[in-house]
CSV table of N, CA and C in Angstrom, one decimal:
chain,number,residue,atom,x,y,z
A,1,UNK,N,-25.7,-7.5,3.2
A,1,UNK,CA,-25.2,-7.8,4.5
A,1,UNK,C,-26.1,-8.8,5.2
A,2,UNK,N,-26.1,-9.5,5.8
A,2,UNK,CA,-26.7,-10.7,6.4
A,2,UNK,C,-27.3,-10.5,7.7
A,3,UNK,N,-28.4,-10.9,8.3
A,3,UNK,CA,-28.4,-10.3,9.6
A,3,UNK,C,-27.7,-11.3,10.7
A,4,UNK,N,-27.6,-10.3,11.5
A,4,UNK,CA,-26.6,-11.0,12.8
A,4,UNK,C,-27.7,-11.6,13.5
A,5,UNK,N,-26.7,-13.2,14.1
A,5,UNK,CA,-27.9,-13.9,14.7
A,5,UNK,C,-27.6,-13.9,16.0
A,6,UNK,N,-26.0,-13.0,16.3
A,6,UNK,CA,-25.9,-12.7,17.4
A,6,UNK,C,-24.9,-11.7,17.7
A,7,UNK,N,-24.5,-11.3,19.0
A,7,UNK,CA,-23.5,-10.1,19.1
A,7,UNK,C,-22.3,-10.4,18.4
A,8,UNK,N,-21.6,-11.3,18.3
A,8,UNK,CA,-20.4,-11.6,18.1
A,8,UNK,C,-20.5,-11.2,16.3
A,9,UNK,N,-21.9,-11.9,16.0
A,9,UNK,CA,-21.5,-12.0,14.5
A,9,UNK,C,-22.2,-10.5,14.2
A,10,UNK,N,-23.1,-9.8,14.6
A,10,UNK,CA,-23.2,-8.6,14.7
A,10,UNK,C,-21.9,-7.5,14.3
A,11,UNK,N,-20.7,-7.7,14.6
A,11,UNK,CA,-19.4,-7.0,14.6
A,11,UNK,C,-18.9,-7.5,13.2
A,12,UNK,N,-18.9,-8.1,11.9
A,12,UNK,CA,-18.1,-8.7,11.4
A,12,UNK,C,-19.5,-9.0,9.9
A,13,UNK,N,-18.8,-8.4,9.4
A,13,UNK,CA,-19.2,-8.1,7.5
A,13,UNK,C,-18.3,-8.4,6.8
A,14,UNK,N,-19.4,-9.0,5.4
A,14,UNK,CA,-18.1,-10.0,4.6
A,14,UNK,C,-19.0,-11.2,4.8
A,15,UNK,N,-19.4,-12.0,3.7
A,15,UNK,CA,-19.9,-13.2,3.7
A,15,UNK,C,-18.8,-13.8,2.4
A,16,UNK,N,-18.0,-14.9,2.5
A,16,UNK,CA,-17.4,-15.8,1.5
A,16,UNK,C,-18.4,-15.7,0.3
A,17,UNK,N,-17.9,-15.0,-0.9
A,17,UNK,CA,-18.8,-14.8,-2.3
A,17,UNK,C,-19.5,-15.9,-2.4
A,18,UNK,N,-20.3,-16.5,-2.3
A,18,UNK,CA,-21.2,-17.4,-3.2
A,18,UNK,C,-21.8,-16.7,-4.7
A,19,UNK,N,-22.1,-15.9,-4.7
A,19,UNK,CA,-22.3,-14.9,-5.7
A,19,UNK,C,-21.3,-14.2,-6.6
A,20,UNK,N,-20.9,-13.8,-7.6
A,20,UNK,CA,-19.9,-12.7,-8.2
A,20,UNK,C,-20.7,-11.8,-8.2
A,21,UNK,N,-19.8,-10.5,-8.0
A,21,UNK,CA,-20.1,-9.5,-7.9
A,21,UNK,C,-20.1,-9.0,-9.2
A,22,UNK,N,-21.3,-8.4,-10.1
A,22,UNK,CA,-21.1,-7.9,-11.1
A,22,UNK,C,-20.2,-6.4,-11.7
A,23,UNK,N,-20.1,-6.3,-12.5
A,23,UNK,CA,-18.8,-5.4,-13.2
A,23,UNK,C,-19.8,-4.2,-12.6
A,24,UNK,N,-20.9,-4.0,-12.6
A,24,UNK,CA,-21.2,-1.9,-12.4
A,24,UNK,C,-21.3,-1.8,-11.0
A,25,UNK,N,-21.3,-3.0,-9.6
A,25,UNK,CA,-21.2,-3.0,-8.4
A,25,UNK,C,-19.7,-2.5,-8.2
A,26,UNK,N,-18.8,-3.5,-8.9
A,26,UNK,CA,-17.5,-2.9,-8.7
A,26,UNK,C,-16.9,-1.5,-9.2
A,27,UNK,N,-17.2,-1.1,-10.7
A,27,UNK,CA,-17.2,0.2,-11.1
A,27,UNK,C,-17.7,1.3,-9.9
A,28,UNK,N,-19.1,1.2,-9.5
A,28,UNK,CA,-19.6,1.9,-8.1
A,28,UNK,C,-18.9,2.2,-6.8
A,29,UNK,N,-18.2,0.8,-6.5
A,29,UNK,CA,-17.4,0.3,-5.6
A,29,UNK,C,-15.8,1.6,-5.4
A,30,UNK,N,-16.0,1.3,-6.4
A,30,UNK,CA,-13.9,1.8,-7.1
A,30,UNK,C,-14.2,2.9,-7.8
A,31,UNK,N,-15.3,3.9,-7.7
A,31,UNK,CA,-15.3,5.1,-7.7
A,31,UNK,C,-14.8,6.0,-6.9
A,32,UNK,N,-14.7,5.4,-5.4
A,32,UNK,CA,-14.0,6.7,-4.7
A,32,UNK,C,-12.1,6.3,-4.5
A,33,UNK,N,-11.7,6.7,-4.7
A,33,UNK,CA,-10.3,6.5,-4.4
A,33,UNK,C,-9.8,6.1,-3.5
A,34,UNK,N,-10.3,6.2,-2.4
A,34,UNK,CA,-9.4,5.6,-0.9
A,34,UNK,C,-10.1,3.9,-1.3
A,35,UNK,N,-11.3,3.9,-1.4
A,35,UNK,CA,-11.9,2.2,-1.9
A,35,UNK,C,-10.9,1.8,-2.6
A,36,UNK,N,-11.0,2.2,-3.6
A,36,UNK,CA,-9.6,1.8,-5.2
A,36,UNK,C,-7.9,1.1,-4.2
A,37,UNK,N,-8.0,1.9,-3.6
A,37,UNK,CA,-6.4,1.8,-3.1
A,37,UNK,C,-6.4,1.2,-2.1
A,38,UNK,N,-7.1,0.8,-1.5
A,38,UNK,CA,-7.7,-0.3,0.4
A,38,UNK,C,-7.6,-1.4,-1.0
A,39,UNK,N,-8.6,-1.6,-1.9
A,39,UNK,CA,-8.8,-3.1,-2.6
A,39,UNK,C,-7.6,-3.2,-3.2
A,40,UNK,N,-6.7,-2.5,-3.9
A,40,UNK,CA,-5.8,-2.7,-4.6
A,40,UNK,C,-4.5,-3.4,-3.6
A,41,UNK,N,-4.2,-2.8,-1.7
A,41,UNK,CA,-3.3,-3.3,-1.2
A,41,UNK,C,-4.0,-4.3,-0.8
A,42,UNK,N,-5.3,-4.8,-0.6
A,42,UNK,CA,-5.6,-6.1,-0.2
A,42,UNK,C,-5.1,-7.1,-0.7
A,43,UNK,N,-6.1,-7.1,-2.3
A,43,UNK,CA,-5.3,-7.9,-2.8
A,43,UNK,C,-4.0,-8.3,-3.4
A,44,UNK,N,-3.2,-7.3,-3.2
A,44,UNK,CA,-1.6,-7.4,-3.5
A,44,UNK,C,-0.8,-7.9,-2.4
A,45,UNK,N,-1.7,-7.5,-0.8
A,45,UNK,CA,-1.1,-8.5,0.3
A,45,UNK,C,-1.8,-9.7,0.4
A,46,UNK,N,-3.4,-10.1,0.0
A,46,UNK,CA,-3.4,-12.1,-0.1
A,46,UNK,C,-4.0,-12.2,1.2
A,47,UNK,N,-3.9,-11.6,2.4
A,47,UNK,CA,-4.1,-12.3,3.4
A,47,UNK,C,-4.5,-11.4,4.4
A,48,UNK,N,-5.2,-11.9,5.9
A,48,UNK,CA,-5.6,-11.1,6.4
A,48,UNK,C,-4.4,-9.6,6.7
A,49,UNK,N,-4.7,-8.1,7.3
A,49,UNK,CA,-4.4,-7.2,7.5
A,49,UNK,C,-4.9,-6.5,8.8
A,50,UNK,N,-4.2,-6.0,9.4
A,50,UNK,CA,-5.1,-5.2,10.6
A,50,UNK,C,-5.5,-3.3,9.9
A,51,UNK,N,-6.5,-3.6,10.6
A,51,UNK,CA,-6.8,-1.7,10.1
A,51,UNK,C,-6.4,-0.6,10.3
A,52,UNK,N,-5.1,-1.2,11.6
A,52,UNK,CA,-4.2,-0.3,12.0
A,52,UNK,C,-3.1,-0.1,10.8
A,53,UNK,N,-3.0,-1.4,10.0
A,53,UNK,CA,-1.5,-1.3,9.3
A,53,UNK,C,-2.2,-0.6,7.6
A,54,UNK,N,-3.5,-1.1,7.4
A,54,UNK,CA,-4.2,-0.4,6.5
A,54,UNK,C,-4.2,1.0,6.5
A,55,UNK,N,-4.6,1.9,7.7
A,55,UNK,CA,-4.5,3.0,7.7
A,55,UNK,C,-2.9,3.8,7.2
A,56,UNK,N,-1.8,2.7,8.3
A,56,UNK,CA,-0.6,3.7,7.7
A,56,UNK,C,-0.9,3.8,6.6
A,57,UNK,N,-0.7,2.1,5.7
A,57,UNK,CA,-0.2,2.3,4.3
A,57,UNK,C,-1.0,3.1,3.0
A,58,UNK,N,-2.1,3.6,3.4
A,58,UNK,CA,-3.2,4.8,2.8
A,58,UNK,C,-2.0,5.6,3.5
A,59,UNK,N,-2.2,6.2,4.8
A,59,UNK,CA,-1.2,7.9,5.0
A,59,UNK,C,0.2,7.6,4.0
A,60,UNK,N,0.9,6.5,4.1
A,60,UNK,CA,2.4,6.4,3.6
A,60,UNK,C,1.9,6.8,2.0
A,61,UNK,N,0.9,6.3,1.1
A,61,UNK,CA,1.0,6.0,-0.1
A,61,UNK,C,0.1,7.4,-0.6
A,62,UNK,N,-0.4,8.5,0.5
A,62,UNK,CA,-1.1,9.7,0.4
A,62,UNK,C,0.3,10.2,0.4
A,63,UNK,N,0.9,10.2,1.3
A,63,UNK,CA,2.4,11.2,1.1
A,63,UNK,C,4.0,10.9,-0.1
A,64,UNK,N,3.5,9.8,-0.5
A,64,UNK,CA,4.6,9.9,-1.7
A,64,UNK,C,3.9,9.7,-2.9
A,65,UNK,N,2.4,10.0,-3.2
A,65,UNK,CA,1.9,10.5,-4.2
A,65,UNK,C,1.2,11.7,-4.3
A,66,UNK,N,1.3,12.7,-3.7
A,66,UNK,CA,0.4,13.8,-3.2
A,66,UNK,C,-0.4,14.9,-4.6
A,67,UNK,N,0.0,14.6,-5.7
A,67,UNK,CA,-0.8,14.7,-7.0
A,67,UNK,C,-2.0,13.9,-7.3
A,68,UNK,N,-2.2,12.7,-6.3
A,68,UNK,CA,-3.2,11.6,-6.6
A,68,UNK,C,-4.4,12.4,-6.2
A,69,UNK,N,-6.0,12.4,-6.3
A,69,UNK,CA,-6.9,12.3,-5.5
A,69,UNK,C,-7.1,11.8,-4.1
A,70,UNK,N,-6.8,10.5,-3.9
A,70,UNK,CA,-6.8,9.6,-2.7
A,70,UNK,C,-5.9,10.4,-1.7
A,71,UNK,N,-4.5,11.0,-2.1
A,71,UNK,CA,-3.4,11.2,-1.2
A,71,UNK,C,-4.0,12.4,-1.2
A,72,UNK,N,-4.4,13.2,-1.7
A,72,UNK,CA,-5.2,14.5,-1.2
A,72,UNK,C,-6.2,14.1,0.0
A,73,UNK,N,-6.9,13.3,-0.2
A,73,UNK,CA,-7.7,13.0,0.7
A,73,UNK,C,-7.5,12.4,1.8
A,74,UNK,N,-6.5,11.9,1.9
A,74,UNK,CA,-5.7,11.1,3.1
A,74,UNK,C,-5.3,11.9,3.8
A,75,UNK,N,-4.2,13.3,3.0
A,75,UNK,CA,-3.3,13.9,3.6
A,75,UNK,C,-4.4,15.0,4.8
A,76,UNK,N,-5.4,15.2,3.9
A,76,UNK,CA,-6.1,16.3,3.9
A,76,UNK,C,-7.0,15.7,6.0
A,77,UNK,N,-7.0,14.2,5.8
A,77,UNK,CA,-7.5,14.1,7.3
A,77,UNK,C,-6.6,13.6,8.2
A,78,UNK,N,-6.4,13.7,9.2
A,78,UNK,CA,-5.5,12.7,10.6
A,78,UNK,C,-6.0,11.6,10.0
A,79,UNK,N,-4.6,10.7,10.8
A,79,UNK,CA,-4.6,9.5,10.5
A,79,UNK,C,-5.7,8.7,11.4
A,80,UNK,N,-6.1,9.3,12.3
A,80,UNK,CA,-7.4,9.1,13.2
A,80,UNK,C,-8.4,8.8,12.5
A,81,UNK,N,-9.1,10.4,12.1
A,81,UNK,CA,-9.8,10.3,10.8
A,81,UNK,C,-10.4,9.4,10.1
A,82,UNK,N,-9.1,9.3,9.1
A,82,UNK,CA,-9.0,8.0,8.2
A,82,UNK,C,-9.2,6.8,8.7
A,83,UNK,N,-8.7,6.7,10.0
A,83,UNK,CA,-9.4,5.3,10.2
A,83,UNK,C,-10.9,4.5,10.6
A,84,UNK,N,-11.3,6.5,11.5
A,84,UNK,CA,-12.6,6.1,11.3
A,84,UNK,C,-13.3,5.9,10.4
A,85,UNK,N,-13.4,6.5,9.3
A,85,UNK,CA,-13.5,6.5,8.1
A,85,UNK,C,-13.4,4.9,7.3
A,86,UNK,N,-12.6,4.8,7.1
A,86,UNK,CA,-12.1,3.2,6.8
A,86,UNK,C,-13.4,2.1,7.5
A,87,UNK,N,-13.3,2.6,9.3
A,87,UNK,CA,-14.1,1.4,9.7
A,87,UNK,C,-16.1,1.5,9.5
A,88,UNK,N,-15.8,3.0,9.4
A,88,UNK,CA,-17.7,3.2,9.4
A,88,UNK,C,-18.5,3.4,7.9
A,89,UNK,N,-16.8,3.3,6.6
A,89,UNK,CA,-17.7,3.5,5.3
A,89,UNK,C,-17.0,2.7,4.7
A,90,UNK,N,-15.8,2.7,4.5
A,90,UNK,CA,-15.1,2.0,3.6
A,90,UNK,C,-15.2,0.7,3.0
A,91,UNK,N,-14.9,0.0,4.5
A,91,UNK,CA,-14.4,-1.7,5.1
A,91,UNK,C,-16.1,-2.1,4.6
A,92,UNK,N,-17.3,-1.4,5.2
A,92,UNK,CA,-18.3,-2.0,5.3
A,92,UNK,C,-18.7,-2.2,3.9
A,93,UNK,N,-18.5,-1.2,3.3
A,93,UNK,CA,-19.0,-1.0,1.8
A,93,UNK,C,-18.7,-2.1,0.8
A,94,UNK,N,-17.0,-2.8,1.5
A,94,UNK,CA,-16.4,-3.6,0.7
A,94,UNK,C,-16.7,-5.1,0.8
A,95,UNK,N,-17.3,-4.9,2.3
A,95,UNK,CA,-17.8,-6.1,3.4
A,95,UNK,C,-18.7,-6.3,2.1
A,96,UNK,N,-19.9,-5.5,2.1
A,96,UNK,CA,-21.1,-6.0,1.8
A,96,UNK,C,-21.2,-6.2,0.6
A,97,UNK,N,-20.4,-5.7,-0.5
A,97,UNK,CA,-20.5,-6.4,-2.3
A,97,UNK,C,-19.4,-8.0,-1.8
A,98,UNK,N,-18.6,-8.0,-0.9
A,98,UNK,CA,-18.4,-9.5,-0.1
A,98,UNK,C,-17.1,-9.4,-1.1
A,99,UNK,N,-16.3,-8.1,-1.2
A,99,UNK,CA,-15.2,-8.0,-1.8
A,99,UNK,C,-14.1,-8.6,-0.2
A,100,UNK,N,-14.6,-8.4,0.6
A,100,UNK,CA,-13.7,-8.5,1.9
A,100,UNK,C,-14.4,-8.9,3.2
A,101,UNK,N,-13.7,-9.8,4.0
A,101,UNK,CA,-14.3,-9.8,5.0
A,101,UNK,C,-13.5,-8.8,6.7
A,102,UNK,N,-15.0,-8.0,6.8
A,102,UNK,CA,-14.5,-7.2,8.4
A,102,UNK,C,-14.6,-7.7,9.0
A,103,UNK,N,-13.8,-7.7,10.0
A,103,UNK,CA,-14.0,-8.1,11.6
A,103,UNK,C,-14.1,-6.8,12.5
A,104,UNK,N,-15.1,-6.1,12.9
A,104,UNK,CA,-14.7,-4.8,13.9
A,104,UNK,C,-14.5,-5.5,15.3
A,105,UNK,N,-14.3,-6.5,15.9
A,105,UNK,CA,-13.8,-6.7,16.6
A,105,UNK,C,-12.3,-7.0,16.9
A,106,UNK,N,-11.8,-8.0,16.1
A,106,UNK,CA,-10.7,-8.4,16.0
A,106,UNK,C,-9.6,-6.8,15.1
A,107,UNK,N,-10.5,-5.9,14.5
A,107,UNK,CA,-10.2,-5.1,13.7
A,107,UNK,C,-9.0,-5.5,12.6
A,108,UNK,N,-9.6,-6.7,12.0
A,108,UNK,CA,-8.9,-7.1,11.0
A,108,UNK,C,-9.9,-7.0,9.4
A,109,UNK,N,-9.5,-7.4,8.4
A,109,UNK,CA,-9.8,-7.1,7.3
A,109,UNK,C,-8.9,-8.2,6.3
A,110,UNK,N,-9.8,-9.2,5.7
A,110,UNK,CA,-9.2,-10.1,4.7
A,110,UNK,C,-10.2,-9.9,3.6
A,111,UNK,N,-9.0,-10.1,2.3
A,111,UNK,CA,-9.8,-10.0,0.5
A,111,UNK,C,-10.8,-11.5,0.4
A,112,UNK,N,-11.8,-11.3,0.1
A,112,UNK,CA,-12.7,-12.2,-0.2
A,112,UNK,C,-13.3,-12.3,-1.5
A,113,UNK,N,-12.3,-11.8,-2.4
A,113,UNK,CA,-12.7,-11.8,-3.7
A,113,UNK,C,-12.7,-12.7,-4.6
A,114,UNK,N,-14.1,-13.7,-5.5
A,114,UNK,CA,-13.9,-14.6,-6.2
A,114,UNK,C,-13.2,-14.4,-7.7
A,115,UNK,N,-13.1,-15.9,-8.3
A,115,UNK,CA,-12.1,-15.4,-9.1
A,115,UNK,C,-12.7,-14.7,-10.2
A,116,UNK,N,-13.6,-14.5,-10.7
A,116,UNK,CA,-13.9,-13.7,-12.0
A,116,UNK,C,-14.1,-12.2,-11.3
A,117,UNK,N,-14.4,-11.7,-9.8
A,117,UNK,CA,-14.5,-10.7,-9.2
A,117,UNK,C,-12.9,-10.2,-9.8
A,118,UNK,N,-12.0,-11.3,-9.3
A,118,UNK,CA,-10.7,-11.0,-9.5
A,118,UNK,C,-10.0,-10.3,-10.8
A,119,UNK,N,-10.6,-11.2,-11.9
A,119,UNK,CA,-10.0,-10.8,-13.0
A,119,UNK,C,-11.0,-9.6,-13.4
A,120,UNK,N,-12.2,-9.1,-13.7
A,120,UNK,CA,-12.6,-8.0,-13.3
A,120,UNK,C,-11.9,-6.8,-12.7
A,121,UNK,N,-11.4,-6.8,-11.2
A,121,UNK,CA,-10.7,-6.2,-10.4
A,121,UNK,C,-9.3,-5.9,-11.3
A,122,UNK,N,-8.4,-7.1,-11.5
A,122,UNK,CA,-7.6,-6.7,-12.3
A,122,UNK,C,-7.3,-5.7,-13.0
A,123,UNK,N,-8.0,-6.4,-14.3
A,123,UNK,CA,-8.7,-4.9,-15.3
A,123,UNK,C,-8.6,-3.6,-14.9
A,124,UNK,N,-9.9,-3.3,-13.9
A,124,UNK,CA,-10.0,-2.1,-13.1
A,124,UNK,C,-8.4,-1.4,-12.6
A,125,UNK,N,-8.4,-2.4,-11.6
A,125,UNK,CA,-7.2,-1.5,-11.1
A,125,UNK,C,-5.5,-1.3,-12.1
A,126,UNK,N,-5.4,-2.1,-13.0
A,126,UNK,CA,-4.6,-2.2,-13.7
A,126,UNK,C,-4.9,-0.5,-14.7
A,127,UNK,N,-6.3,-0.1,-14.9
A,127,UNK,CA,-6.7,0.2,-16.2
A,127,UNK,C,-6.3,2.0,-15.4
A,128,UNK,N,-6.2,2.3,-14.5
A,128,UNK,CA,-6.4,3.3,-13.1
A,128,UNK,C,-4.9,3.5,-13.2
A,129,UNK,N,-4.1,3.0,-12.9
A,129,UNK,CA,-2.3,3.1,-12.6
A,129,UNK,C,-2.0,4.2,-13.4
């Protein structure tokens, strides 16, 4: 994570990859299940998201899978919860391997994944289903 050189940028993790992220950062990454499934609807929607519509689609996708891990763990907290959650471990986590950029201001969230990150990711999430 970069240091902030001021308040504004202080709020907002995620630097544009110049780097790939290597395959055991991502493995690490996509070890917990709610990560797995935030990266997986990111990149399946392409574009920025708010953390408000992130949160539903974790509760919605915890209650029509409820045999999953993730949906256990979804179901298992308020949708409150989960969103703190989301903004104080998740988002940042993803911020800083620079899989995504946070905004905790704007409380948005865009995929910032380069392309070999991508086909990597692929793999992964493909191999999970």
């Amino acid at each position: 994570m970069k240091v902030p050189s001021d308040e504004r940028e202080q709020l907002t993790w995620g630097e544009p990859p110049n780097d790939d992220v290597s395959f055991a950062t991502l493995v690490d990454v996509l070890a917990d299940s709610q990560r797995h499934r935030l990266l997986a609807m990111l990149t399946d929607t392409g574009g920025t998201v708010s953390v408000d519509e992130l949160t539903t689609r974790l509760v919605e996708h915890a209650q029509t899978n409820r045999s999953s891990t993730a949906a256990s763990s979804a179901v298992g907290n308020s949708k409150q919860r989960l969103r703190i959650r989301l903004q104080h471990v998740h988002l940042p986590k993803l911020a800083d391997c620079n899989l995504i950029k946070y905004d905790a201001n704007a409380q948005t969230v865009t995929p910032t994944v380069s392309p070999t990150a991508e086909v990597m990711l692929t793999d992964l999430l493909a191999s999970a289903k």
